[in-house]
XYZ file of C-alpha atoms in Angstrom:
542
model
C 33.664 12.544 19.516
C 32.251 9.391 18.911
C 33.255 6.039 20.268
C 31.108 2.787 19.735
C 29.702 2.471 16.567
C 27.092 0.097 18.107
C 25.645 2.179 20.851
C 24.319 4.837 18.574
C 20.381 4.571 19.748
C 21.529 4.843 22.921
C 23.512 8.293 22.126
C 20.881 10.041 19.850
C 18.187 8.882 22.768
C 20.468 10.929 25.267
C 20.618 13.727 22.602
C 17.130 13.289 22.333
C 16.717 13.661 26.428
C 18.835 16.606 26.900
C 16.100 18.434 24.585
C 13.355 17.420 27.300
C 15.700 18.464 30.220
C 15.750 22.060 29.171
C 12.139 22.232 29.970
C 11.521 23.599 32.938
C 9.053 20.760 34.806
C 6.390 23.607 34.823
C 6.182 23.626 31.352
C 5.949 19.546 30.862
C 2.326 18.913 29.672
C 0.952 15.901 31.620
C 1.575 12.218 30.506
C -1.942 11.807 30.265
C -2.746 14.846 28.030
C 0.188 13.334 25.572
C -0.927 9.667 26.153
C -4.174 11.217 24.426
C -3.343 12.460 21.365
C -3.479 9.642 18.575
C -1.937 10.070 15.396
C -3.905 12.047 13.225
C -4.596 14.679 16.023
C -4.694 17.856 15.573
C -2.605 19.685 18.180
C -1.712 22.768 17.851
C -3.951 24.382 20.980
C -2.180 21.844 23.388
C -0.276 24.759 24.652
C -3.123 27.202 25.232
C -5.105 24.597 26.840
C -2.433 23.562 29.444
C -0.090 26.505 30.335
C -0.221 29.636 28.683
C -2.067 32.442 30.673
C -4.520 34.311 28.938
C -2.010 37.440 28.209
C 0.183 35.127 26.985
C -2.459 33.712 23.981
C -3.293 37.299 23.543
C 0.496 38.315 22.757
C 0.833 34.871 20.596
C -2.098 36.511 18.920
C -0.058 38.869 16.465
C 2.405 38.472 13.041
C 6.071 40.004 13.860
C 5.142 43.367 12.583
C 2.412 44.160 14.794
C 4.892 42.568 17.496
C 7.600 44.868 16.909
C 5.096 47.747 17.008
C 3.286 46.833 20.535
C 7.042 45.898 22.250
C 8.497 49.392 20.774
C 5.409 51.005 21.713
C 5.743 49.631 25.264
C 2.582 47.086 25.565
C 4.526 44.509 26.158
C 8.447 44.079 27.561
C 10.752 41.123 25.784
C 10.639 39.611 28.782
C 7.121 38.513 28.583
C 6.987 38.048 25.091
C 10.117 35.722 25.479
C 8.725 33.987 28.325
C 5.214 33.508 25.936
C 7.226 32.151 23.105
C 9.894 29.356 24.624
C 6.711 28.391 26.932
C 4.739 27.663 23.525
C 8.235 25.882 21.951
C 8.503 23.897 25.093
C 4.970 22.328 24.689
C 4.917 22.129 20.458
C 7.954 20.236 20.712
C 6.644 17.705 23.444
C 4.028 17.194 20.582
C 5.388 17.165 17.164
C 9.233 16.651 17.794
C 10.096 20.103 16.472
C 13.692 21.009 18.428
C 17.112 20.261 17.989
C 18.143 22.867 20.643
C 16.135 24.621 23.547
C 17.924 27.730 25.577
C 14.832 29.473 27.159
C 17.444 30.731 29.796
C 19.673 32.417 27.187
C 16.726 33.956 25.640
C 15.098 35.238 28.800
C 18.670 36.477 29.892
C 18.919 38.976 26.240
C 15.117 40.009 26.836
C 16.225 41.819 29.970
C 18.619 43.328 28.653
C 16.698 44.911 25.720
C 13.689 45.935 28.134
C 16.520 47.616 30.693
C 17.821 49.131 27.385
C 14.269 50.654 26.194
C 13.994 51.813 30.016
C 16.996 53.660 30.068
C 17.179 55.005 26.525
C 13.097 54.851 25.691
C 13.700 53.473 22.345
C 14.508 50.547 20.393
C 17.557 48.748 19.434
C 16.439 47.567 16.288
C 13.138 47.228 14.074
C 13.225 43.862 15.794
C 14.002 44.669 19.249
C 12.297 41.832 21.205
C 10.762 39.700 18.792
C 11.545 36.152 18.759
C 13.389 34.359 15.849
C 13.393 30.559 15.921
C 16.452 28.954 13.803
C 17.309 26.101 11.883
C 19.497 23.586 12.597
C 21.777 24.152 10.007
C 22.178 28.201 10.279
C 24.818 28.387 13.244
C 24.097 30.223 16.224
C 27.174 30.912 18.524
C 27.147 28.868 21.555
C 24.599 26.510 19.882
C 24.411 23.302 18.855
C 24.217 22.277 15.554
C 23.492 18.764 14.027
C 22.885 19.402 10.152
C 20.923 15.774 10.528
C 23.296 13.525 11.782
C 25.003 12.436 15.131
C 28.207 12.193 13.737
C 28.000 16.049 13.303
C 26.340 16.633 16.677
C 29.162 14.708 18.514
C 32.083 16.646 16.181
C 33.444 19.579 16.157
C 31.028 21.379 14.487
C 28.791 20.116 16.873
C 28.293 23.435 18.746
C 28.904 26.865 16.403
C 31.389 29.025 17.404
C 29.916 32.121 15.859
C 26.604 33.561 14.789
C 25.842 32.617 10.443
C 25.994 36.155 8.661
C 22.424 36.180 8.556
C 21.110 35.441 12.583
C 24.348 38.330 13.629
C 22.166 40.739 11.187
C 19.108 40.065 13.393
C 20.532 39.581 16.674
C 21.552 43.425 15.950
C 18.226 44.379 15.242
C 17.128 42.801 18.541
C 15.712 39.804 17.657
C 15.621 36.999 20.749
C 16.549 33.312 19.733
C 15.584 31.000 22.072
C 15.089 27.805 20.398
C 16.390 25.708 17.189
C 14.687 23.669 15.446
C 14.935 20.239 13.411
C 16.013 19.491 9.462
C 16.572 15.701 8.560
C 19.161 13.526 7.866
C 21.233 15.212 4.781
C 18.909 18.096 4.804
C 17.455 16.796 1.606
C 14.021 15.424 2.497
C 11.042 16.921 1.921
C 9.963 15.488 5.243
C 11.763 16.139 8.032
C 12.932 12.776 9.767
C 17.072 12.030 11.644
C 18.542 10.288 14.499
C 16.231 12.300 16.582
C 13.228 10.883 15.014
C 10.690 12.210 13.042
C 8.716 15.872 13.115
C 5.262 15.599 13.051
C 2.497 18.163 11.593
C 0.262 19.853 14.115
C -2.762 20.211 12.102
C -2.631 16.517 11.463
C -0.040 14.391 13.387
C -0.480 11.356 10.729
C 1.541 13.743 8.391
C 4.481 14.953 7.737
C 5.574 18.413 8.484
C 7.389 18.989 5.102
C 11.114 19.197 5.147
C 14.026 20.419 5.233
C 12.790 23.273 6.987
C 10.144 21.257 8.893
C 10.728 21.887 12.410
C 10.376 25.609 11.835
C 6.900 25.013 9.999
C 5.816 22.767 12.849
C 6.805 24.653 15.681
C 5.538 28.072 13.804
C 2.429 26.402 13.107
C 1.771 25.139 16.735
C 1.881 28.914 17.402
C 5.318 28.474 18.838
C 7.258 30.865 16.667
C 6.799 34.317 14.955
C 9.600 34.396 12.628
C 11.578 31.814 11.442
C 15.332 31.590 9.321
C 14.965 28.757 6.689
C 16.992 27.249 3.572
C 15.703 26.428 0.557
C 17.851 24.195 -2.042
C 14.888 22.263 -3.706
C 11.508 23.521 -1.719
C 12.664 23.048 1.668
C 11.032 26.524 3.034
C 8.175 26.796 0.300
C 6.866 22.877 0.925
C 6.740 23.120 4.747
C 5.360 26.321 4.488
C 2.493 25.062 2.224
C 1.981 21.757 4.597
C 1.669 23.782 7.941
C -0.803 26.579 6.776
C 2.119 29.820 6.502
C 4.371 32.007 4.079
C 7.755 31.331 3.466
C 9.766 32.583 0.584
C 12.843 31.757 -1.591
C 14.617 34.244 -2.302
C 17.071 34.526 -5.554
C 20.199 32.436 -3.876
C 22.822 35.327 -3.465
C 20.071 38.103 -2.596
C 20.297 36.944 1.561
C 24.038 36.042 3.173
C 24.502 32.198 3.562
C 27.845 32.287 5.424
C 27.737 30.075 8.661
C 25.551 27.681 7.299
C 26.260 23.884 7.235
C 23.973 22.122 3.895
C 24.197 18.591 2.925
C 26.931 19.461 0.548
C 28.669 22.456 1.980
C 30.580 24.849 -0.286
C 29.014 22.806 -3.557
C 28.200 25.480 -6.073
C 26.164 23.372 -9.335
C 23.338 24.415 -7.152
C 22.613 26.791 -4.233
C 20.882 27.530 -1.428
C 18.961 30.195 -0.281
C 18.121 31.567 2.750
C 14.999 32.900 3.687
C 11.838 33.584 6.364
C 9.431 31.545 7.034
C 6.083 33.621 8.710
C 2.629 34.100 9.437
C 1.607 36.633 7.648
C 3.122 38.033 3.995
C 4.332 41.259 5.511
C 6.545 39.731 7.870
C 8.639 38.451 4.760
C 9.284 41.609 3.793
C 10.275 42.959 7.444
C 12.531 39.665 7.549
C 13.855 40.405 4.421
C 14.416 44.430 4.696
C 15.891 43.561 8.534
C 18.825 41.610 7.046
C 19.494 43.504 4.404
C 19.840 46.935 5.885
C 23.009 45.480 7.435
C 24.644 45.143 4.596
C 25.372 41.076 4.726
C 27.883 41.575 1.092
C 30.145 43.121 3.137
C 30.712 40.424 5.222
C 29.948 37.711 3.295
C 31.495 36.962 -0.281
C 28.603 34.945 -1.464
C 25.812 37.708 -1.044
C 24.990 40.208 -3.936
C 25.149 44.054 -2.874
C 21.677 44.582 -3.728
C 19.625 46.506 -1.135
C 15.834 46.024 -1.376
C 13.956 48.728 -3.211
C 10.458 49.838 -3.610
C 8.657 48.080 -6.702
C 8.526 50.159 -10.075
C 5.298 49.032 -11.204
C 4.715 46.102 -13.102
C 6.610 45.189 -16.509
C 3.448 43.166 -18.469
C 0.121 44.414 -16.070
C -1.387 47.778 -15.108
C -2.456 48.236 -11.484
C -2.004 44.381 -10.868
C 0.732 42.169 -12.393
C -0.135 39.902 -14.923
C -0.466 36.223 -13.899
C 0.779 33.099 -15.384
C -0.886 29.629 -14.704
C 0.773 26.640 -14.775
C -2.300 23.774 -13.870
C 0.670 21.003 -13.726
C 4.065 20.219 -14.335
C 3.669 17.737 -16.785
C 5.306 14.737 -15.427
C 2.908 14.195 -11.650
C -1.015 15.717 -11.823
C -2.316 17.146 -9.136
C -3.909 15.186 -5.643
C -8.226 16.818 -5.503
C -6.934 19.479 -3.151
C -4.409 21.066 -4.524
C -6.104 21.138 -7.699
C -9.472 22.739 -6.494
C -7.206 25.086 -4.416
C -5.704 26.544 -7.729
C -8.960 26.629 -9.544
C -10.746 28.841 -6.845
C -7.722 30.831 -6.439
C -7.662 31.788 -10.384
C -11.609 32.279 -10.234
C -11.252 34.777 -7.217
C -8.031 36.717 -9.534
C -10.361 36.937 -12.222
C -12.930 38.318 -10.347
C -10.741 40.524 -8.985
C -10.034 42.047 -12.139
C -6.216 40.160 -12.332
C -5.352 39.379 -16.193
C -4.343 35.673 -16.245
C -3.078 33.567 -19.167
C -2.270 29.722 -19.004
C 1.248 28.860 -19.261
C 2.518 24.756 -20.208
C 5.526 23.703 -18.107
C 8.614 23.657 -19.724
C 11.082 20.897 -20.115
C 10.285 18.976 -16.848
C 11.177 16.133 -17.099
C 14.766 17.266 -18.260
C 15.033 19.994 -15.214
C 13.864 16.557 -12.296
C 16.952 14.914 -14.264
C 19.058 17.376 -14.427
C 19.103 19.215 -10.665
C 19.206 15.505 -9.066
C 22.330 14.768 -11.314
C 23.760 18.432 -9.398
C 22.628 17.808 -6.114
C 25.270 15.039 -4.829
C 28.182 15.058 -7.135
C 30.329 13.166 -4.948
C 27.517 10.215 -5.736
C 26.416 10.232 -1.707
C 29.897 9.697 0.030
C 29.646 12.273 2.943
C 25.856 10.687 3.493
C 27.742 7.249 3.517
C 30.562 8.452 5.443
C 28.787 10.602 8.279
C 26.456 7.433 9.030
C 29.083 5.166 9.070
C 31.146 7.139 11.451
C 28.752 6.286 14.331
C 26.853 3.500 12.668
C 23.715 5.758 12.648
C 21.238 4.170 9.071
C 20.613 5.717 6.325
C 17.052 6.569 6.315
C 14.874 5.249 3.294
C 14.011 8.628 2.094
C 17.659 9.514 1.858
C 18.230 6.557 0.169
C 15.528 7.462 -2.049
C 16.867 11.043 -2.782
C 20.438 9.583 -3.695
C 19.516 6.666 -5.863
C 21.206 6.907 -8.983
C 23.828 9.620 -7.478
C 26.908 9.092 -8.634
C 30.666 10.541 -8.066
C 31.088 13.060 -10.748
C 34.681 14.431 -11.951
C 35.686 18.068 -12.554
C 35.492 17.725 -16.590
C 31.522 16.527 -16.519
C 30.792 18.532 -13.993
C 31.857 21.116 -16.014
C 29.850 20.068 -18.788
C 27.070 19.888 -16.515
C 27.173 23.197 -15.118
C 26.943 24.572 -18.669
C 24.297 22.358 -19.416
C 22.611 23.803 -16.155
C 23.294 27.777 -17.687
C 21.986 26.637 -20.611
C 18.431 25.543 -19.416
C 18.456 28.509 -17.805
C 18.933 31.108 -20.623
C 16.068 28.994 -22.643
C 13.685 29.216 -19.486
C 14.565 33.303 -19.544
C 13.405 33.489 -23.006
C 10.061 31.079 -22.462
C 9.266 33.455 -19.346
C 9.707 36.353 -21.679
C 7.441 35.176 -24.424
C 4.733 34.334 -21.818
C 4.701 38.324 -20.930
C 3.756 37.587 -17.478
C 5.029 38.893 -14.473
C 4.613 36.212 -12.180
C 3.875 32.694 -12.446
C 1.159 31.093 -10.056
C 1.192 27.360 -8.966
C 1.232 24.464 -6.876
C 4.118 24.225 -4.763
C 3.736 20.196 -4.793
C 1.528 17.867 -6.313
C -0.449 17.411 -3.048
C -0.676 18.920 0.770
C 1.114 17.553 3.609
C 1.539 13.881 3.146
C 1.329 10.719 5.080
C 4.715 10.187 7.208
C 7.515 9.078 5.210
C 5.853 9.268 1.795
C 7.358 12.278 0.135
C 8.970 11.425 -3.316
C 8.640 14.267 -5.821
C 9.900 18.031 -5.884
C 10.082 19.405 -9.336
C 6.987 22.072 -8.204
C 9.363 23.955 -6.003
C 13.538 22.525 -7.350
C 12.442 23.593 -10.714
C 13.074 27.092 -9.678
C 16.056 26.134 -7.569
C 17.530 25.066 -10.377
C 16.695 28.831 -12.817
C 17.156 30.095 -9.978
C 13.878 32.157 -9.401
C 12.420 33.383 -6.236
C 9.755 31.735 -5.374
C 6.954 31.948 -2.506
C 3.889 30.629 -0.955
C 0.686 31.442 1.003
C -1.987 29.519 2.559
C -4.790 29.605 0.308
C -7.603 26.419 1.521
C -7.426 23.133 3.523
C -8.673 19.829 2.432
C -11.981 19.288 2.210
C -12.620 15.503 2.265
C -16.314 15.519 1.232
C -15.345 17.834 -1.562
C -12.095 16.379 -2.532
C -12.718 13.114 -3.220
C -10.802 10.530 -4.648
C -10.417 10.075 -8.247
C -10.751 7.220 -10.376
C -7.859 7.592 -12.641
C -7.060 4.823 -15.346
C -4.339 6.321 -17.540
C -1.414 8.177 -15.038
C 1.447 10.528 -16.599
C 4.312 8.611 -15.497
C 5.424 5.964 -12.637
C 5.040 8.674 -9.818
C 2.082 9.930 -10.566
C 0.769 6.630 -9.726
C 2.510 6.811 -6.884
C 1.239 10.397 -5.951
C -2.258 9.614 -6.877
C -2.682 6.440 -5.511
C -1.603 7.584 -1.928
C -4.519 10.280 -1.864
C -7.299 8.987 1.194
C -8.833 12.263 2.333
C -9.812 10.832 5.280
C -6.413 10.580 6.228
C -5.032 14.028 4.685
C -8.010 15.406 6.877
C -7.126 19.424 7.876
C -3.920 19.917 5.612
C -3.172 23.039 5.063
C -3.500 23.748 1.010
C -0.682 26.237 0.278
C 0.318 27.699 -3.554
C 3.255 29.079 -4.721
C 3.908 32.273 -6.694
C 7.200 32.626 -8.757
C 8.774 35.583 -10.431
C 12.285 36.337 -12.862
C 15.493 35.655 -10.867
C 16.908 38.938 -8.990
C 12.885 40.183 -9.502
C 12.625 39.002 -5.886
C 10.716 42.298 -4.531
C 8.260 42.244 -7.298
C 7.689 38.793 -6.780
C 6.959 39.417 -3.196
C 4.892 42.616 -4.133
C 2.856 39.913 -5.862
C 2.554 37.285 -3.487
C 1.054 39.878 -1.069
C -1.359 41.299 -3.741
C -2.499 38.052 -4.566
C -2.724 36.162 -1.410
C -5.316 38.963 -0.064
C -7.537 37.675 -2.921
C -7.250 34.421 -2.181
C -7.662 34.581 0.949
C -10.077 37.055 1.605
């Protein structure tokens, strides 16, 4: 528990060491190596270029499903694939700051005993049997420690989980390793990922953030450290780090995935919800995620998930052989940074090519959804924030104070009124989807790419659909391309942040950032909308 209010540094640095001393010293990269990379770097081959064997960067080489295939098929054991993996972790978190918890030896131990099950038996346990699966902080694993972004958590009683979440006991049966978790910041409402343990850095680009709240898993996936990854999503926290790192994550409707064992910035609030959700390298491993969990049958165990098993897609409701496309250039309130925009016009010129029917659709009502989902988000106006950092005297960092200005405590009668305001946007947004006749909606899952450390202001691309509640994914689909997207000379700007957002474009800086975009279908639609994610991500980025 805690003690001292005052010697907080000095207990999140020893946090912060015991990370370090579950790397074995064979996997340390060398103080000159690290002493070398300047902010800015790109680092992401650190690991192949210091300790991975060349078997190991071949088995690194591969999405989950092809994975799963070569371990069942007996090409490679868990053990090696395990050993490949937390190797990888170790050194991507010695360079970005990407783990909250490291247990290579835990990993290693369940890898032997699914390889001395596949030798006795000659089969699988699971479609995952051997494959690791990173976690975030928040989702519990038992015997693990959990932080949910602050020390005062870390040092309570919640501070190591006593059971599996719903969601990593559904792929811990299908074989899945864990052997790492990874960081989320302080109230697991940034869209950065920044805590007591410091800040989590992008590998493409070091001077950048990560995204958040899912960040470490983007950073450590990115750094070729991970394979499959559990995130949460209340307001873009899979989709945005996703986008920044160059990989596919997807929201899922909130009750379609189980979210028991789970620890959010305002646990058990219900104006708006969570989802759970993979994060990936490749589109198809969504849908193994996805399918995985949900042949066990999570409603049964846990109250808050829909009985809905996934089914195959019956065709498209508005499009023939392809779904029919919506476009939405901008939100309305914050235009898009050069990148992102150039990203969306080549991906709609390769659709069209491609022989995809696309209309333009205007955003709807943004301005009152950015109002209206920050109102929901901390209806106790910020007291367990305020309360958690003054239990061990830990600050509150300026992008949660950011996120909270204006919260305020909210009784049961407004909230009330709130909650129906919230069902009402929602039924209007239904019937404005409808009269669009599209199937999907393509756009920008932020207003720019990965952005300069500490920077991040502005989520209505991706909380919009938290708050209708619509699944939601994204795909790589460029990088920036600083001699192409230049700065612009803008003299009129939308509102106050897009200043903001447009002023802080330097491509010089943003050099390398992943460009993702973000494809969006009805709520409970979420196969379809994953049908079309894959479709249309091959275009883009064939």
């Amino acid at each position: 528990m805690t003690t001292d209010k005052g010697d907080w540094k000095a207990r999140a640095a020893a946090y912060k060491q015991s990370i370090l001393d579950a790397i074995p010293p064979e996997w340390r990269v060398d103080e000159s190596v690290l002493a070398g990379l300047k902010p800015g770097s790109e680092v992401r081959f650190v690991a192949q270029q210091t300790i991975l064997t060349k078997d190991e960067i071949h088995l690194l080489a591969r999405d989950a499903t092809t994975l799963a295939a070569d371990i069942a098929a007996g090409r490679f054991t868990a053990v090696a694939t395990a050993t490949a993996y937390a190797k990888s972790a170790a050194v991507a978190h010695q360079v970005t700051n990407c783990l909250m918890d490291f247990f290579p030896d835990e990993a290693l131990a369940r890898a032997k005993e699914l390889d001395e099950y596949y030798a006795k038996n000659g089969k699988t346990v699971g479609p995952l049997h051997g494959v690791p699966v990173s976690v975030k902080d928040m989702v519990a694993v038992k015997g693990r420690r959990m932080t949910a972004g602050f020390l005062a958590i870390a040092e309570g009683p919640y501070g190591v989980s006593a059971d599996d979440a719903t969601l990593v006991a559904a792929l811990r049966a299908a074989g899945a390793v864990f052997y790492c978790k990874t960081t989320n910041p302080q109230a697991i409402m940034h869209l950065e990922t920044d805590s007591f343990l410091g800040p989590t850095t992008n590998p493409l680009n070091t001077a950048l953030t990560c995204g958040g709240s899912s960040g470490g898993e983007a950073a450590l996936m990115a750094a070729g450290a991970a394979v499959l990854g559990i995130g949460t999503d209340i307001g873009g926290s899979i989709r945005n780090p996703c986008a920044n790192c160059g990989l596919y994550g997807f929201k899922p409707t909130a009750a379609r995935l189980p979210r028991g064992g789970m620890m959010g910035g305002m646990p058990h609030q219900e104006s708006i919800v969570g989802a759970t959700g993979p994060q990936t390298v490749s589109a198809r491993d969504m849908r193994l995620f996805i399918e995985t969990v949900l042949a066990s049958e999570p409603w049964r165990i846990d109250p808050g998930c829909v009985g809905m098993p996934w089914k195959q897609t019956q065709g498209w409701r508005y499009g023939g052989a392809k779904p029919r496309v919506g476009v939405m250039w901008d939100d309305g309130l914050v235009s898009l940074q050069p990148p992102m925009k150039r990203a969306l016009r080549e991906a709609v010129d390769k659709l069209k090519a491609a022989g995809f029917d696309l209309v333009d659709v205007a955003p709807y009502k943004s301005k009152e959804a950015w109002d209206l989902i920050n109102t929901l988000y901390f209806t106790d106006g910020g007291k367990r924030v305020r309360d958690l950092c003054a239990e061990t005297g830990e600050p509150i960092l300026p992008l949660t104070q950011w996120v909270m200005q204006g919260a305020r405590e909210i009784d049961a009668t407004e909230l009330r009124e709130l909650v129906k305001t919230r069902d009402g946007f929602r039924a209007a947004y239904n019937q404005y989807w409808n009269e669009q006749k599209i199937d999907v909606l393509l756009c920008a899952p932020g207003y720019g790419t990965a952005q300069p450390l500490g920077t991040t202001k502005y989520w209505n691309y991706t909380s919009f659909f938290n708050l209708v509640d619509y699944p939601a994914g994204v795909f790589p689909a460029s990088v920036v391309k600083p001699e192409e997207d230049r700065k612009e000379e803008k003299k009129a700007f939308i509102t106050d942040m897009d200043r903001y957002c447009s002023e802080i474009y330097d491509p010089k800086v943003f050099w390398n950032a992943p460009v993702g975009l973000q494809v969006v279908g009805q709520r409970w639609d979420d196969e379809a909308t994953l049908e079309a994610l894959t479709l249309i991500s091959k275009v883009v980025t064939a």
